[in-house]
Amino acid sequence: MRLTRGKFYKIILFFIILLLLTIYITNLNLTLYETEEKYENLHKKFESLHSFFNKFYNISYPINYFLKFYDQYDKLPIIYIITPTNNRVETQLADLTRVRNTLWLVPKIVWILIEDSSLKTRKIGSFLNDSKLKFVHLCEETPKDMRIQSSEKSWSKPRGVWQRNKGIQWLRENANWLDHNGVVFFADDDNTYDIRLFEEMRYTKTVSVWPVAFVGELMYERPICKNNKVIGWFRSWGDKRPFPMDMAGFAVNLKLLLAHPSASFSNLVQRGMQESHLLSHLVSINELEPKAKNCTKVSKFFYLIFRLLLFNFRFLYGTQIPRKSCDLVKKD
């Protein structure tokens, strides 16, 4: 059979196409293999990066939390934190260090620390200077006849009254250069605070309130709210208290506090009435601002484990341990 020129060219073209197809498929396989290899390497790198962020989550979370306020920092109202402290040799600096570590992560605050002393001590002065926070260091000594003796119950006499009033006095004396859109919060030195609590209170217009965990013999105390208004209280005791709240359960707008010169704490009121004495000069129950999801959010805030163990021990074994509580926050 004679092979014509046309057929010959067709056969040659067929083999060329077959060769090109073979080369293409071979290259495709090589490309897929290389792609898979690159994917595996990239996957390993991502796993390594994910592992890195997991290890340093405790660092990355608070940093990210703080950075989200960067753009609006200048517009943030200042939180003025009034903290009384007394010379407890065994725990004072440890307690203050815990509070300081929290405040490091809270933007736009001024820490007003008042010592229960006739003079400001070098110890607390050095502590505040080293903290690099914006602070005010004051002192106000509790009268000797009002000091709690070792033989007396911890709640038998008011604590921190003179120191908190000293902090309020400083605010009034320096009102001209303060941020009147700011907020005043009374933070005890032996409490533990969740940083999110401060953003709950920052934009308070009158008096903001929220739940407090482990108060008295209850798992929590809280305002009872309806339609974003406080209508009552879930409390452990004190039916006659107008505002049955813990000191850690509210914050006050600075402008409101300055507008009422008579608003202060008093050593003459009955036990548990300090908060009510102050707030009665400022607002009615209808003017309170519920925070923390209409005063329903408690579990997100931390408490001191040691106090919780004491709380449980008392109920399990009936042992009379001095009553101390924890808040959202931890309460003393």
C-alpha positions as semicolon CSV with decimal commas, in nm:
position;residue;x (nm);y (nm);z (nm)
1;M;0,000;0,000;0,000
2;R;0,140;0,327;-0,108
3;L;0,172;0,603;0,160
4;T;0,066;0,931;0,019
5;R;0,224;1,259;0,127
6;G;-0,102;1,376;0,287
7;K;-0,128;1,065;0,509
8;F;0,237;1,093;0,602
9;Y;0,188;1,448;0,728
10;K;-0,120;1,342;0,923
11;I;0,073;1,061;1,095
12;I;0,360;1,297;1,178
13;L;0,109;1,552;1,317
14;F;-0,061;1,284;1,524
15;F;0,268;1,178;1,685
16;I;0,365;1,538;1,752
17;I;0,030;1,600;1,923
18;L;0,069;1,277;2,120
19;L;0,421;1,382;2,228
20;L;0,305;1,728;2,333
21;L;0,014;1,577;2,525
22;T;0,252;1,336;2,702
23;I;0,484;1,624;2,793
24;Y;0,188;1,833;2,919
25;I;0,053;1,549;3,135
26;T;0,399;1,484;3,276
27;N;0,445;1,852;3,361
28;L;0,096;1,865;3,508
29;N;0,175;1,575;3,738
30;L;0,499;1,741;3,842
31;T;0,314;2,069;3,904
32;L;0,048;1,894;4,113
33;Y;0,316;1,716;4,314
34;E;0,500;2,042;4,373
35;T;0,175;2,214;4,467
36;E;0,091;1,940;4,717
37;E;0,442;1,964;4,860
38;K;0,413;2,342;4,891
39;Y;0,069;2,304;5,051
40;E;0,206;2,061;5,309
41;N;0,491;2,297;5,392
42;L;0,253;2,591;5,418
43;H;0,015;2,388;5,634
44;K;0,299;2,302;5,870
45;K;0,394;2,670;5,894
46;F;0,034;2,764;5,975
47;E;0,018;2,495;6,241
48;S;0,340;2,627;6,389
49;L;0,203;2,983;6,384
50;H;-0,126;2,869;6,540
51;S;0,067;2,690;6,812
52;F;0,269;3,007;6,874
53;F;-0,044;3,220;6,918
54;N;-0,201;2,959;7,144
55;K;0,103;2,970;7,369
56;F;0,095;3,348;7,391
57;Y;-0,282;3,396;7,398
58;N;-0,269;3,540;7,749
59;I;-0,040;3,810;7,616
60;S;-0,207;3,873;7,281
61;Y;-0,562;3,905;7,418
62;P;-0,508;4,201;7,655
63;I;-0,286;4,375;7,399
64;N;-0,552;4,341;7,131
65;Y;-0,812;4,455;7,384
66;F;-0,616;4,771;7,458
67;L;-0,535;4,843;7,092
68;K;-0,900;4,852;6,992
69;F;-0,929;5,180;7,183
70;Y;-0,628;5,336;7,008
71;D;-0,819;5,535;6,744
72;Q;-1,067;5,678;6,995
73;Y;-0,829;5,716;7,290
74;D;-0,849;6,097;7,308
75;K;-1,229;6,086;7,316
76;L;-1,256;5,829;7,597
77;P;-1,397;5,962;7,928
78;I;-1,148;5,925;8,214
79;I;-1,223;5,679;8,494
80;Y;-1,116;5,813;8,835
81;I;-1,052;5,513;9,059
82;I;-1,057;5,587;9,433
83;T;-0,880;5,319;9,639
84;P;-0,829;5,326;10,016
85;T;-0,539;5,121;10,148
86;N;-0,393;5,045;10,491
87;N;-0,062;4,904;10,605
88;R;-0,113;4,528;10,599
89;V;0,243;4,400;10,617
90;E;0,162;4,055;10,484
91;T;-0,063;4,140;10,186
92;Q;-0,081;4,512;10,109
93;L;0,175;4,526;9,829
94;A;0,061;4,190;9,689
95;D;-0,300;4,314;9,674
96;L;-0,201;4,647;9,520
97;T;0,017;4,470;9,263
98;R;-0,282;4,265;9,147
99;V;-0,494;4,580;9,106
100;R;-0,209;4,761;8,931
101;N;-0,163;4,475;8,683
102;T;-0,529;4,508;8,588
103;L;-0,517;4,886;8,558
104;W;-0,219;4,861;8,324
105;L;-0,462;4,718;8,067
106;V;-0,734;4,982;8,112
107;P;-0,701;5,294;7,896
108;K;-0,759;5,648;8,026
109;I;-0,766;5,605;8,405
110;V;-0,641;5,806;8,704
111;W;-0,572;5,600;9,017
112;I;-0,635;5,794;9,338
113;L;-0,473;5,591;9,615
114;I;-0,530;5,707;9,973
115;E;-0,327;5,564;10,260
116;D;-0,476;5,518;10,606
117;S;-0,190;5,712;10,760
118;S;-0,100;6,057;10,886
119;L;0,183;6,071;10,632
120;K;0,237;5,931;10,285
121;T;0,479;5,638;10,308
122;R;0,784;5,590;10,089
123;K;0,677;5,231;10,024
124;I;0,353;5,327;9,851
125;G;0,511;5,628;9,684
126;S;0,776;5,408;9,522
127;F;0,514;5,154;9,424
128;L;0,307;5,418;9,243
129;N;0,607;5,577;9,072
130;D;0,720;5,238;8,945
131;S;0,370;5,161;8,814
132;K;0,394;5,438;8,547
133;L;0,019;5,487;8,582
134;K;-0,141;5,828;8,615
135;F;-0,195;5,849;8,989
136;V;-0,270;6,073;9,284
137;H;-0,112;5,978;9,617
138;L;-0,297;6,099;9,928
139;C;-0,321;6,009;10,296
140;E;-0,593;6,038;10,560
141;E;-0,570;5,863;10,895
142;T;-0,869;5,688;11,050
143;P;-0,934;5,823;11,403
144;K;-0,795;5,588;11,666
145;D;-1,134;5,532;11,831
146;M;-1,272;5,416;11,494
147;R;-1,001;5,163;11,418
148;I;-1,103;4,797;11,427
149;Q;-0,925;4,615;11,708
150;S;-0,812;4,253;11,686
151;S;-1,088;4,149;11,927
152;E;-1,361;4,312;11,714
153;K;-1,549;4,183;11,413
154;S;-1,420;4,308;11,076
155;W;-1,759;4,469;11,005
156;S;-1,809;4,626;11,350
157;K;-1,680;4,965;11,234
158;P;-1,679;5,134;10,893
159;R;-1,361;5,097;10,690
160;G;-1,223;5,326;10,424
161;V;-1,474;5,605;10,497
162;W;-1,221;5,879;10,567
163;Q;-0,999;5,769;10,280
164;R;-1,280;5,760;10,022
165;N;-1,401;6,102;10,138
166;K;-1,045;6,230;10,098
167;G;-1,050;6,109;9,739
168;I;-1,387;6,281;9,678
169;Q;-1,250;6,598;9,837
170;W;-0,951;6,591;9,599
171;L;-1,187;6,563;9,301
172;R;-1,384;6,866;9,417
173;E;-1,073;7,073;9,488
174;N;-0,932;6,996;9,141
175;A;-1,258;7,003;8,948
176;N;-1,145;7,280;8,711
177;W;-0,899;7,061;8,522
178;L;-1,076;6,725;8,545
179;D;-1,277;6,551;8,272
180;H;-1,637;6,624;8,372
181;N;-1,757;6,348;8,140
182;G;-1,551;6,107;8,347
183;V;-1,661;5,845;8,595
184;V;-1,576;5,778;8,961
185;F;-1,535;5,419;9,077
186;F;-1,459;5,309;9,434
187;A;-1,222;5,012;9,403
188;D;-1,095;4,842;9,718
189;D;-0,730;4,742;9,714
190;D;-0,792;4,373;9,785
191;N;-1,034;4,315;9,498
192;T;-0,977;4,146;9,164
193;Y;-1,136;4,309;8,858
194;D;-1,206;4,194;8,504
195;I;-1,082;4,460;8,260
196;R;-1,416;4,450;8,075
197;L;-1,588;4,589;8,383
198;F;-1,425;4,928;8,327
199;E;-1,565;4,960;7,975
200;E;-1,909;4,881;8,115
201;M;-1,890;5,185;8,343
202;R;-1,695;5,432;8,127
203;Y;-1,993;5,609;7,967
204;T;-2,204;5,640;8,284
205;K;-2,439;5,942;8,273
206;T;-2,576;5,919;8,630
207;V;-2,502;5,607;8,837
208;S;-2,440;5,275;8,664
209;V;-2,498;4,944;8,841
210;W;-2,425;4,573;8,780
211;P;-2,436;4,237;8,963
212;V;-2,187;4,140;9,233
213;A;-2,106;3,774;9,294
214;F;-2,068;3,595;9,629
215;V;-2,211;3,854;9,867
216;G;-2,303;3,734;10,212
217;E;-2,448;3,386;10,176
218;L;-2,582;3,437;9,822
219;M;-2,415;3,334;9,501
220;Y;-2,473;3,690;9,379
221;E;-2,659;4,012;9,445
222;R;-2,801;4,218;9,161
223;P;-3,049;4,487;9,067
224;I;-3,370;4,346;8,919
225;C;-3,439;4,522;8,589
226;K;-3,726;4,561;8,347
227;N;-3,713;4,758;8,022
228;N;-3,362;4,872;8,113
229;K;-3,480;5,019;8,444
230;V;-3,405;4,901;8,798
231;I;-3,730;4,797;8,968
232;G;-3,597;4,605;9,269
233;W;-3,311;4,412;9,423
234;F;-3,203;4,054;9,468
235;R;-3,000;4,087;9,790
236;S;-2,873;3,886;10,083
237;W;-2,989;4,120;10,361
238;G;-3,091;4,476;10,447
239;D;-3,455;4,534;10,349
240;K;-3,430;4,893;10,475
241;R;-3,134;4,986;10,257
242;P;-3,247;5,217;9,974
243;F;-2,961;5,092;9,756
244;P;-2,867;4,743;9,878
245;M;-2,547;4,719;9,676
246;D;-2,183;4,649;9,733
247;M;-1,919;4,921;9,693
248;A;-1,793;4,738;9,383
249;G;-2,137;4,736;9,223
250;F;-2,170;5,093;9,097
251;A;-1,993;5,390;8,936
252;V;-2,085;5,760;8,950
253;N;-2,065;6,024;8,679
254;L;-1,812;6,287;8,792
255;K;-2,027;6,584;8,692
256;L;-2,315;6,446;8,900
257;L;-2,090;6,395;9,202
258;L;-1,950;6,749;9,178
259;A;-2,301;6,893;9,150
260;H;-2,392;6,752;9,494
261;P;-2,144;6,884;9,756
262;S;-2,317;6,694;10,037
263;A;-2,266;6,355;9,870
264;S;-2,010;6,160;10,071
265;F;-1,964;5,862;10,299
266;S;-2,032;5,876;10,673
267;N;-1,907;5,693;10,981
268;L;-2,237;5,765;11,157
269;V;-2,463;5,544;10,946
270;Q;-2,554;5,187;11,031
271;R;-2,359;4,890;10,904
272;G;-2,406;4,833;10,531
273;M;-2,547;5,182;10,468
274;Q;-2,236;5,348;10,323
275;E;-2,337;5,293;9,961
276;S;-2,697;5,401;10,027
277;H;-2,584;5,712;10,215
278;L;-2,379;5,831;9,917
279;L;-2,624;5,735;9,642
280;S;-2,928;5,881;9,818
281;H;-2,773;6,225;9,765
282;L;-2,728;6,162;9,393
283;V;-3,010;5,963;9,232
284;S;-3,338;5,783;9,275
285;I;-3,379;5,419;9,182
286;N;-3,544;5,519;8,851
287;E;-3,230;5,708;8,745
288;L;-2,991;5,414;8,780
289;E;-2,828;5,280;8,463
290;P;-2,822;4,899;8,445
291;K;-2,507;4,759;8,285
292;A;-2,382;4,405;8,219
293;K;-2,669;4,306;7,989
294;N;-2,948;4,446;8,203
295;C;-2,773;4,327;8,519
296;T;-2,776;3,959;8,417
297;K;-2,406;3,909;8,343
298;V;-2,208;3,773;8,635
299;S;-2,010;3,468;8,519
300;K;-1,780;3,668;8,294
301;F;-1,623;3,837;8,592
302;F;-1,364;3,678;8,815
303;Y;-1,350;3,622;9,187
304;L;-1,078;3,515;9,428
305;I;-1,067;3,135;9,449
306;F;-0,948;3,137;9,809
307;R;-1,260;3,325;9,922
308;L;-1,483;3,085;9,730
309;L;-1,319;2,790;9,907
310;L;-1,390;2,953;10,244
311;F;-1,747;3,012;10,135
312;N;-1,797;2,646;10,041
313;F;-1,610;2,516;10,346
314;R;-1,846;2,698;10,577
315;F;-2,155;2,538;10,422
316;L;-2,007;2,191;10,390
317;Y;-1,871;2,164;10,742
318;G;-2,063;2,428;10,936
319;T;-1,745;2,593;11,056
320;Q;-1,780;2,959;11,149
321;I;-1,528;3,126;10,927
322;P;-1,531;3,509;10,927
323;R;-1,770;3,614;10,655
324;K;-1,596;3,751;10,350
325;S;-1,732;3,774;10,001
326;C;-1,629;3,802;9,641
327;D;-1,751;4,028;9,363
328;L;-1,720;4,078;9,004
329;V;-1,454;4,142;9,118
330;K;-1,393;3,994;9,460
331;K;-1,542;4,162;9,762
332;D;-1,394;4,194;10,107
